[in-house]
CSV table of C-alpha atoms and ligand atoms in Angstrom, one decimal:
chain,number,residue,atom,x,y,z
N,1,UNK,CA,-28.1,60.6,-3.0
N,2,UNK,CA,-26.3,62.3,-0.9
N,3,UNK,CA,-23.1,62.7,0.7
N,4,UNK,CA,-23.0,63.5,4.8
N,5,UNK,CA,-19.9,63.2,6.1
N,6,UNK,CA,-19.5,63.5,9.9
N,7,UNK,CA,-22.9,62.1,9.9
N,8,UNK,CA,-22.5,60.1,13.0
N,9,UNK,CA,-22.0,62.9,14.6
N,10,UNK,CA,-23.8,65.2,17.2
N,11,UNK,CA,-25.3,67.8,14.0
N,12,UNK,CA,-24.3,65.3,11.5
N,13,UNK,CA,-26.1,63.0,13.1
N,14,UNK,CA,-29.6,64.3,13.6
N,15,UNK,CA,-29.3,66.5,10.0
N,16,UNK,CA,-29.2,62.4,8.5
N,17,UNK,CA,-32.5,61.9,10.6
N,18,UNK,CA,-34.2,64.1,9.1
N,19,UNK,CA,-32.8,63.6,5.6
N,20,UNK,CA,-33.4,60.1,5.3
N,21,UNK,CA,-37.1,60.9,4.7
N,22,UNK,CA,-37.1,62.2,1.5
N,23,UNK,CA,-33.7,61.3,0.2
N,24,UNK,CA,-30.8,58.9,-0.2
N,25,UNK,CA,-27.7,58.8,2.2
N,26,UNK,CA,-25.1,57.5,1.9
N,27,UNK,CA,-21.9,58.9,5.2
N,28,UNK,CA,-18.4,59.1,5.9
N,29,UNK,CA,-17.6,59.9,9.4
N,30,UNK,CA,-13.6,57.3,10.7
N,31,UNK,CA,-16.1,57.8,14.1
N,32,UNK,CA,-12.6,59.9,15.3
N,33,UNK,CA,-15.2,62.2,17.9
N,34,UNK,CA,-18.5,60.4,16.1
N,35,UNK,CA,-20.4,56.5,17.3
N,36,UNK,CA,-21.2,54.7,14.5
N,37,UNK,CA,-25.1,53.7,17.6
N,38,UNK,CA,-25.8,57.5,15.6
N,39,UNK,CA,-27.0,57.2,12.5
N,40,UNK,CA,-29.5,56.4,10.9
N,41,UNK,CA,-30.8,52.7,9.7
N,42,UNK,CA,-31.2,53.9,7.4
N,43,UNK,CA,-28.2,55.4,5.7
N,44,UNK,CA,-25.4,53.7,4.4
N,45,UNK,CA,-22.4,54.3,6.6
N,46,UNK,CA,-18.5,54.1,4.6
N,47,UNK,CA,-15.8,54.4,7.5
N,48,UNK,CA,-13.2,56.5,6.6
N,49,UNK,CA,-11.7,59.3,6.5
N,50,UNK,CA,-12.2,62.6,5.0
N,51,UNK,CA,-8.6,63.5,3.6
N,52,UNK,CA,-8.5,59.6,2.5
N,53,UNK,CA,-9.0,60.0,-1.3
N,54,UNK,CA,-9.3,56.4,-2.4
N,55,UNK,CA,-12.6,56.2,-0.2
N,56,UNK,CA,-13.2,59.5,-1.9
N,57,UNK,CA,-13.1,57.9,-5.4
N,58,UNK,CA,-14.9,55.0,-4.9
N,59,UNK,CA,-17.9,56.9,-3.0
N,60,UNK,CA,-18.2,59.3,-5.9
N,61,UNK,CA,-17.9,56.3,-8.8
N,62,UNK,CA,-19.8,53.5,-6.8
N,63,UNK,CA,-22.7,56.3,-6.1
N,64,UNK,CA,-24.6,59.2,-7.9
N,65,UNK,CA,-24.1,61.7,-5.1
N,66,UNK,CA,-25.7,65.0,-6.0
N,67,UNK,CA,-24.9,67.0,-2.5
N,68,UNK,CA,-21.8,66.6,-0.1
N,69,UNK,CA,-22.7,67.6,3.8
N,70,UNK,CA,-19.9,68.9,5.5
N,71,UNK,CA,-20.0,68.1,8.7
N,72,UNK,CA,-16.8,66.4,9.7
N,73,UNK,CA,-14.3,68.8,11.7
N,74,UNK,CA,-12.4,69.1,14.7
N,75,UNK,CA,-14.7,71.9,16.4
N,76,UNK,CA,-12.8,72.7,20.2
N,77,UNK,CA,-11.4,76.1,20.4
N,78,UNK,CA,-9.5,76.3,23.7
N,79,UNK,CA,-8.0,72.4,21.8
N,80,UNK,CA,-7.7,74.2,19.0
N,81,UNK,CA,-5.5,77.1,20.9
N,82,UNK,CA,-3.0,74.0,21.7
N,83,UNK,CA,-2.9,71.9,18.5
N,84,UNK,CA,-3.4,74.2,16.4
N,85,UNK,CA,-1.7,71.3,13.9
N,86,UNK,CA,-4.5,69.0,14.2
N,87,UNK,CA,-7.3,72.4,13.5
N,88,UNK,CA,-5.7,73.3,9.5
N,89,UNK,CA,-5.1,69.2,9.3
N,90,UNK,CA,-8.2,68.0,9.4
N,91,UNK,CA,-10.2,71.1,9.1
N,92,UNK,CA,-8.6,73.1,5.7
N,93,UNK,CA,-6.3,70.2,4.5
N,94,UNK,CA,-8.4,67.1,4.9
N,95,UNK,CA,-11.4,69.0,3.4
N,96,UNK,CA,-9.5,70.2,0.2
N,97,UNK,CA,-8.9,66.3,-0.4
N,98,UNK,CA,-13.2,66.4,-0.2
N,99,UNK,CA,-13.3,70.0,-2.9
N,100,UNK,CA,-11.3,68.6,-5.2
N,101,UNK,CA,-12.1,65.2,-5.4
N,102,UNK,CA,-15.6,65.9,-5.8
N,103,UNK,CA,-15.8,68.0,-8.4
N,104,UNK,CA,-13.1,66.0,-10.0
N,105,UNK,CA,-16.3,62.9,-10.1
N,106,UNK,CA,-18.8,66.5,-11.5
N,107,UNK,CA,-20.3,66.6,-8.1
N,108,UNK,CA,-20.9,70.7,-7.4
N,109,UNK,CA,-23.0,70.9,-5.0
N,110,UNK,CA,-22.0,71.4,-1.8
N,111,UNK,CA,-23.3,72.7,2.3
N,112,UNK,CA,-20.6,73.8,4.7
N,113,UNK,CA,-21.1,73.8,8.3
N,114,UNK,CA,-19.4,77.0,9.4
N,115,UNK,CA,-19.2,78.6,12.6
N,116,UNK,CA,-19.6,81.4,14.8
N,117,UNK,CA,-16.1,81.8,15.9
N,118,UNK,CA,-15.4,82.8,12.0
N,119,UNK,CA,-16.0,86.1,13.7
N,120,UNK,CA,-14.0,86.5,16.7
N,121,UNK,CA,-15.1,89.4,19.2
N,122,UNK,CA,-17.7,91.5,16.9
N,123,UNK,CA,-18.1,95.8,17.0
N,124,UNK,CA,-21.5,94.8,17.3
N,125,UNK,CA,-23.8,93.2,19.4
N,126,UNK,CA,-26.2,91.2,16.8
N,127,UNK,CA,-24.3,89.6,14.3
N,128,UNK,CA,-24.5,89.6,10.7
N,129,UNK,CA,-23.1,87.5,8.5
N,130,UNK,CA,-21.7,91.3,7.3
N,131,UNK,CA,-20.3,91.3,10.2
N,132,UNK,CA,-16.3,91.9,9.9
N,133,UNK,CA,-14.7,88.4,10.3
N,134,UNK,CA,-11.5,88.1,12.6
N,135,UNK,CA,-11.1,85.0,14.3
N,136,UNK,CA,-9.4,85.1,17.2
N,137,UNK,CA,-8.6,81.3,17.3
N,138,UNK,CA,-7.5,78.2,14.5
N,139,UNK,CA,-10.4,76.5,14.8
N,140,UNK,CA,-12.2,79.7,14.5
N,141,UNK,CA,-9.4,80.1,11.7
N,142,UNK,CA,-9.8,76.8,10.0
N,143,UNK,CA,-13.0,76.8,8.8
N,144,UNK,CA,-13.0,81.2,7.7
N,145,UNK,CA,-10.4,79.7,5.5
N,146,UNK,CA,-12.7,76.7,4.4
N,147,UNK,CA,-15.6,79.5,3.5
N,148,UNK,CA,-12.7,81.5,1.4
N,149,UNK,CA,-11.6,78.6,-0.2
N,150,UNK,CA,-14.7,78.0,-1.3
N,151,UNK,CA,-15.6,81.5,-2.6
N,152,UNK,CA,-12.8,80.9,-5.4
N,153,UNK,CA,-13.3,76.8,-6.3
N,154,UNK,CA,-17.4,78.7,-7.0
N,155,UNK,CA,-15.0,81.5,-9.0
N,156,UNK,CA,-12.9,79.2,-10.6
N,157,UNK,CA,-15.0,76.4,-10.9
N,158,UNK,CA,-18.2,76.3,-10.6
N,159,UNK,CA,-18.5,75.2,-7.2
N,160,UNK,CA,-22.0,75.3,-5.7
N,161,UNK,CA,-22.0,76.2,-2.2
N,162,UNK,CA,-24.0,77.0,1.3
N,163,UNK,CA,-21.7,78.4,4.3
N,164,UNK,CA,-23.8,77.7,7.9
N,165,UNK,CA,-22.3,79.6,10.5
N,166,UNK,CA,-23.8,78.0,12.9
N,167,UNK,CA,-23.4,79.4,16.8
N,168,UNK,CA,-24.2,76.7,19.8
N,169,UNK,CA,-25.7,74.2,18.9
N,170,UNK,CA,-27.6,72.4,22.0
N,171,UNK,CA,-30.1,70.4,22.3
N,172,UNK,CA,-31.6,66.7,21.6
N,173,UNK,CA,-33.7,64.8,19.3
N,174,UNK,CA,-37.4,64.6,20.8
N,175,UNK,CA,-37.3,60.8,20.1
N,176,UNK,CA,-34.7,61.1,22.5
N,177,UNK,CA,-32.7,58.5,20.9
N,178,UNK,CA,-30.2,61.3,19.4
N,179,UNK,CA,-28.4,63.7,21.7
N,180,UNK,CA,-25.0,65.3,21.8
N,181,UNK,CA,-22.1,62.8,22.9
N,182,UNK,CA,-19.3,64.2,22.4
N,183,UNK,CA,-15.7,62.5,24.9
N,184,UNK,CA,-14.6,64.3,26.3
N,185,UNK,CA,-17.7,66.4,26.8
N,186,UNK,CA,-16.3,70.1,26.8
N,187,UNK,CA,-20.4,72.3,26.0
N,188,UNK,CA,-21.9,74.0,28.7
N,189,UNK,CA,-25.3,72.6,28.4
N,190,UNK,CA,-24.2,68.3,28.8
N,191,UNK,CA,-21.8,69.1,31.3
N,192,UNK,CA,-24.0,71.0,33.8
N,193,UNK,CA,-27.0,68.8,32.8
N,194,UNK,CA,-23.8,65.3,33.5
N,195,UNK,CA,-23.5,67.7,36.9
N,196,UNK,CA,-27.3,67.4,37.8
N,197,UNK,CA,-28.0,63.7,37.4
N,198,UNK,CA,-24.4,63.3,39.4
N,199,UNK,CA,-21.7,61.6,37.0
N,200,UNK,CA,-19.4,65.3,37.3
N,201,UNK,CA,-18.7,67.2,40.7
N,202,UNK,CA,-18.8,70.8,39.9
N,203,UNK,CA,-19.5,73.1,37.2
N,204,UNK,CA,-16.2,75.4,36.2
N,205,UNK,CA,-17.7,78.8,34.9
N,206,UNK,CA,-14.5,79.5,32.7
N,207,UNK,CA,-14.4,83.5,33.6
N,208,UNK,CA,-16.5,85.8,35.8
N,209,UNK,CA,-14.4,88.8,34.9
N,210,UNK,CA,-16.1,89.3,30.8
N,211,UNK,CA,-17.2,92.9,30.0
N,212,UNK,CA,-20.8,91.5,30.4
N,213,UNK,CA,-23.6,92.2,33.0
N,214,UNK,CA,-22.7,89.3,34.9
N,215,UNK,CA,-19.3,89.2,34.1
N,216,UNK,CA,-19.8,85.2,32.0
N,217,UNK,CA,-20.0,84.8,28.5
N,218,UNK,CA,-22.8,85.0,27.5
N,219,UNK,CA,-23.9,82.6,23.7
N,220,UNK,CA,-26.8,82.0,21.4
N,221,UNK,CA,-28.0,78.4,22.0
N,222,UNK,CA,-29.4,77.1,18.6
N,223,UNK,CA,-31.4,73.7,19.1
N,224,UNK,CA,-30.0,71.0,16.6
N,225,UNK,CA,-32.9,70.2,15.2
N,226,UNK,CA,-33.4,73.7,14.3
N,227,UNK,CA,-30.4,73.7,12.9
N,228,UNK,CA,-30.6,70.0,10.5
N,229,UNK,CA,-33.7,72.1,9.8
N,230,UNK,CA,-32.3,75.1,7.6
N,231,UNK,CA,-29.7,72.6,6.2
N,232,UNK,CA,-32.6,70.9,4.6
N,233,UNK,CA,-33.7,74.6,3.0
N,234,UNK,CA,-30.2,74.8,2.6
N,235,UNK,CA,-30.1,71.5,-0.1
N,236,UNK,CA,-32.8,72.2,-1.4
N,237,UNK,CA,-31.9,75.9,-2.0
N,238,UNK,CA,-28.9,74.3,-3.8
N,239,UNK,CA,-30.6,71.3,-5.7
N,240,UNK,CA,-33.3,73.6,-7.0
N,241,UNK,CA,-30.7,76.5,-8.7
N,242,UNK,CA,-32.6,78.6,-6.4
N,243,UNK,CA,-29.4,80.3,-4.9
N,244,UNK,CA,-25.9,79.4,-6.1
N,245,UNK,CA,-23.8,80.7,-3.1
N,246,UNK,CA,-24.3,81.9,-0.2
N,247,UNK,CA,-23.4,81.7,3.5
N,248,UNK,CA,-26.5,82.1,6.1
N,249,UNK,CA,-26.1,82.5,10.1
N,250,UNK,CA,-28.0,80.1,12.3
N,251,UNK,CA,-28.6,81.4,15.1
N,252,UNK,CA,-31.7,82.3,18.0
N,253,UNK,CA,-31.0,85.7,18.4
N,254,UNK,CA,-31.3,85.9,21.9
N,255,UNK,CA,-28.1,85.5,24.2
N,256,UNK,CA,-27.4,83.8,28.0
N,257,UNK,CA,-24.4,84.3,29.9
N,258,UNK,CA,-23.5,81.7,31.6
N,259,UNK,CA,-24.6,81.8,34.7
N,260,UNK,CA,-28.0,82.2,32.5
N,261,UNK,CA,-27.3,78.7,31.0
N,262,UNK,CA,-27.0,77.4,34.9
N,263,UNK,CA,-29.5,78.7,36.5
N,264,UNK,CA,-32.0,77.1,33.7
N,265,UNK,CA,-30.9,74.2,33.7
N,266,UNK,CA,-30.9,74.1,38.1
N,267,UNK,CA,-34.9,75.2,37.0
N,268,UNK,CA,-35.5,72.6,35.1
N,269,UNK,CA,-34.1,70.4,36.4
N,270,UNK,CA,-35.3,70.8,40.3
N,271,UNK,CA,-31.3,69.9,40.7
N,272,UNK,CA,-29.1,73.2,42.2
N,273,UNK,CA,-25.3,73.6,41.1
N,274,UNK,CA,-23.0,73.0,42.6
N,275,UNK,CA,-20.4,76.1,41.1
N,276,UNK,CA,-16.7,76.8,40.8
N,277,UNK,CA,-15.1,80.1,39.3
N,278,UNK,CA,-12.1,79.6,37.3
N,279,UNK,CA,-9.9,81.4,35.6
N,280,UNK,CA,-11.5,81.9,31.7
N,281,UNK,CA,-10.0,79.7,28.6
N,282,UNK,CA,-8.1,80.2,25.9
N,283,UNK,CA,-9.7,81.6,23.0
N,284,UNK,CA,-13.2,82.8,24.0
N,285,UNK,CA,-15.1,85.6,22.9
N,286,UNK,CA,-17.6,87.1,25.6
N,287,UNK,CA,-20.5,88.1,23.4
N,288,UNK,CA,-22.2,85.7,20.5
N,289,UNK,CA,-25.4,86.3,19.4
N,290,UNK,CA,-26.9,85.7,15.8
N,291,UNK,CA,-29.3,87.7,13.8
N,292,UNK,CA,-30.0,85.4,11.3
N,293,UNK,CA,-32.7,87.1,9.2
N,294,UNK,CA,-31.0,86.8,5.7
N,295,UNK,CA,-32.6,83.0,5.8
N,296,UNK,CA,-34.7,84.2,7.5
N,297,UNK,CA,-35.8,86.5,3.8
N,298,UNK,CA,-34.8,84.2,1.4
N,299,UNK,CA,-35.6,80.7,2.7
N,300,UNK,CA,-38.3,81.3,5.0
N,301,UNK,CA,-35.9,79.7,8.7
N,302,UNK,CA,-35.7,80.5,11.9
N,303,UNK,CA,-35.0,79.0,15.7
N,304,UNK,CA,-38.9,76.6,16.9
N,305,UNK,CA,-36.9,76.1,20.0
N,306,UNK,CA,-35.8,78.2,22.9
N,307,UNK,CA,-33.5,77.4,25.5
N,308,UNK,CA,-36.5,75.7,27.8
N,309,UNK,CA,-36.9,73.6,25.3
N,310,UNK,CA,-32.9,73.0,23.6
N,311,UNK,CA,-32.1,71.9,28.0
N,312,UNK,CA,-35.6,69.5,28.1
N,313,UNK,CA,-34.9,67.8,25.1
N,314,UNK,CA,-30.8,67.8,26.2
N,315,UNK,CA,-31.6,66.7,29.9
N,316,UNK,CA,-34.3,63.8,28.9
N,317,UNK,CA,-31.8,62.5,26.3
N,318,UNK,CA,-29.1,62.9,29.9
N,319,UNK,CA,-31.1,61.2,32.2
N,320,UNK,CA,-31.6,58.6,29.3
N,321,UNK,CA,-28.1,57.9,29.2
N,322,UNK,CA,-27.0,56.8,32.4
N,323,UNK,CA,-29.9,54.6,32.7
N,324,UNK,CA,-28.1,52.7,29.8
P,1,LIG,N1,-21.4,71.8,18.7
P,1,LIG,C1,-21.5,73.7,17.9
P,1,LIG,O1,-21.8,73.9,18.5
P,1,LIG,C2,-21.2,73.4,16.2
P,1,LIG,C3,-21.5,75.1,16.1
P,1,LIG,C4,-20.6,75.9,15.1
P,1,LIG,C5,-19.7,75.2,14.5
P,1,LIG,N2,-20.2,73.6,14.7
P,1,LIG,C6,-19.7,72.6,13.1
P,1,LIG,O2,-20.4,71.6,13.1
P,1,LIG,C7,-19.6,70.2,12.7
P,1,LIG,C8,-20.5,68.9,13.8
P,1,LIG,O3,-20.0,69.0,15.1
P,1,LIG,P1,-20.5,68.4,16.1
P,1,LIG,O4,-20.3,69.0,16.9
P,1,LIG,O5,-21.3,67.9,15.3
P,1,LIG,O6,-19.0,67.6,16.1
P,1,LIG,P2,-19.2,66.5,16.2
P,1,LIG,O7,-17.5,66.3,16.2
P,1,LIG,O8,-20.0,65.7,16.9
P,1,LIG,O9,-19.2,66.1,14.6
P,1,LIG,C9,-18.0,65.9,13.9
P,1,LIG,C10,-18.1,64.0,13.0
P,1,LIG,O10,-17.1,63.8,12.5
P,1,LIG,C11,-16.4,63.2,12.4
P,1,LIG,N3,-14.9,63.4,11.6
P,1,LIG,C12,-13.7,64.1,12.0
P,1,LIG,N4,-13.6,64.2,11.3
P,1,LIG,C13,-12.8,63.0,10.2
P,1,LIG,C14,-12.6,63.5,9.3
P,1,LIG,N5,-11.6,63.0,9.0
P,1,LIG,N6,-13.3,62.3,8.3
P,1,LIG,C15,-14.0,61.9,8.0
P,1,LIG,N7,-15.1,62.0,10.2
P,1,LIG,C16,-14.4,63.1,9.9
P,1,LIG,C17,-16.6,62.4,13.3
P,1,LIG,O11,-15.9,61.4,14.1
P,1,LIG,C18,-17.1,63.2,14.5
P,1,LIG,O12,-18.6,62.3,13.4
P,1,LIG,C19,-18.4,70.9,13.4
P,1,LIG,O13,-17.6,70.9,11.5
P,1,LIG,C20,-18.4,72.1,13.2
P,1,LIG,O14,-17.4,73.1,13.0
P,1,LIG,C21,-20.3,72.9,15.6
P,2,LIG,O1,-17.3,74.5,31.4
P,2,LIG,C1,-17.2,74.8,30.8
P,2,LIG,C2,-18.1,74.4,29.5
P,2,LIG,C3,-18.1,76.4,28.9
P,2,LIG,N1,-18.2,77.2,29.5
P,2,LIG,C4,-18.6,77.9,28.9
P,2,LIG,O2,-19.6,77.4,28.2
P,2,LIG,C5,-19.7,78.6,27.1
P,2,LIG,C6,-19.4,78.1,25.7
P,2,LIG,O3,-18.9,77.0,25.5
P,2,LIG,P1,-19.2,75.8,24.9
P,2,LIG,O4,-20.0,75.4,25.6
P,2,LIG,O5,-17.8,74.8,25.0
P,2,LIG,O6,-19.1,76.2,23.6
P,2,LIG,P2,-18.1,77.2,23.1
P,2,LIG,O7,-16.7,77.8,23.0
P,2,LIG,O8,-18.7,79.1,23.1
P,2,LIG,O9,-18.2,76.7,20.9
P,2,LIG,C7,-19.2,75.8,20.5
P,2,LIG,O10,-19.9,76.8,19.7
P,2,LIG,C8,-19.3,77.3,18.7
P,2,LIG,C9,-20.3,78.6,18.4
P,2,LIG,O11,-20.2,79.6,19.6
P,2,LIG,C10,-18.6,76.7,18.1
P,2,LIG,O12,-17.8,77.0,16.5
P,2,LIG,C11,-18.0,76.0,18.7
P,2,LIG,O13,-17.8,74.5,17.2
P,2,LIG,C12,-18.7,74.9,19.7
P,2,LIG,O14,-17.8,73.9,20.1
P,2,LIG,C13,-18.2,79.7,26.7
P,2,LIG,O15,-17.9,80.5,26.9
P,2,LIG,C14,-17.5,78.9,27.9
P,2,LIG,O16,-16.3,79.6,28.4
P,2,LIG,C15,-17.8,77.1,31.0
P,2,LIG,O17,-17.9,78.0,31.5
P,2,LIG,N2,-17.8,76.1,31.4
């Protein structure tokens, strides 16, 4: 049995949909930003907080959990600058409770959703796992703190773990049954598509004076389905003992500027966008692009789906939401 914490969220629900094909799955989620409707019906759902030791003790006593996959977090860069307490409380303090409780119940395998935001402003064009980590916002710092804690727990308590540093997750399931749902939505691709569907008046481009070719921020967009397949491989590697501890980047290896993403959305949907240029958003680095060579070498994973596939799948999902 696998415990997926945060399995009602965007990325967690895509992983659960794959995982239930081969494993029994329990989802723990407090629905603070997730939706019960996203959870595959084959999974057992428990509504509760990962910082609540009573609920955790119950779960670990009731089910024989082989591994914990931890997606639950607050994860908005801008919000973390405005409200850092929320980030250190939920992403660090509650996660410590989860780790402590699982170890008390002899559960030793842990997969952690980390982020490109741990790198801060990288001094290289293509980020490897060796690139220095100097996060520039509380969100990135909260994730890096857990990475350090995992290293210490592994040394002291023989915890096995894999840290997956995702770059920008986007796209929807090929069935269009589940997709990106955040309320309020702050992520670039869903905002563009909602605008192109007439749900928003315009798109704000946050900053046009970055040191990039067109002045807008560059990100590496990775399909949520590719993220799910990386998790399945990571889980196998932990459960079979192939890997005891590791950190992997998950990205496509290609960077797209905000302007390029808007143009690609226009091309795929055939609708023109109304664009407003505004100030930079606090906490945004200019460029984040991954090398995922390490996980390719060690587990044979690479991203299969490009920006066009990401946007096309997200478009199907968003059109379906509008009809509801
Ligand atoms: N979306 C991205 O581009 C991206 C990129 C890098 C890393 N990540 C990381 O991936 C993970 C998932 O991100 P997402 O976009 O799916 O976010 P999300 O908000 O859709 O999902 C997070 C889920 O965790 C749940 N949750 C939050 N706090 C909880 C708590 N205390 N107890 C129980 N449940 C709780 C929420 O209800 C939600 O269902 C996060 O850890 C995030 O930091 C996301
Ligand atoms: O209305 C908008 C929304 C976003 N952006 C820009 O678009 C880029 C992407 O922004 P967004 O989609 O909000 O993602 P990020 O802030 O890059 O963060 C995502 O990607 C990170 C990894 O790179 C994760 O850690 C975070 O959890 C996840 O939210 C950034 O340059 C934003 O400034 C705009 O210009 N206008």
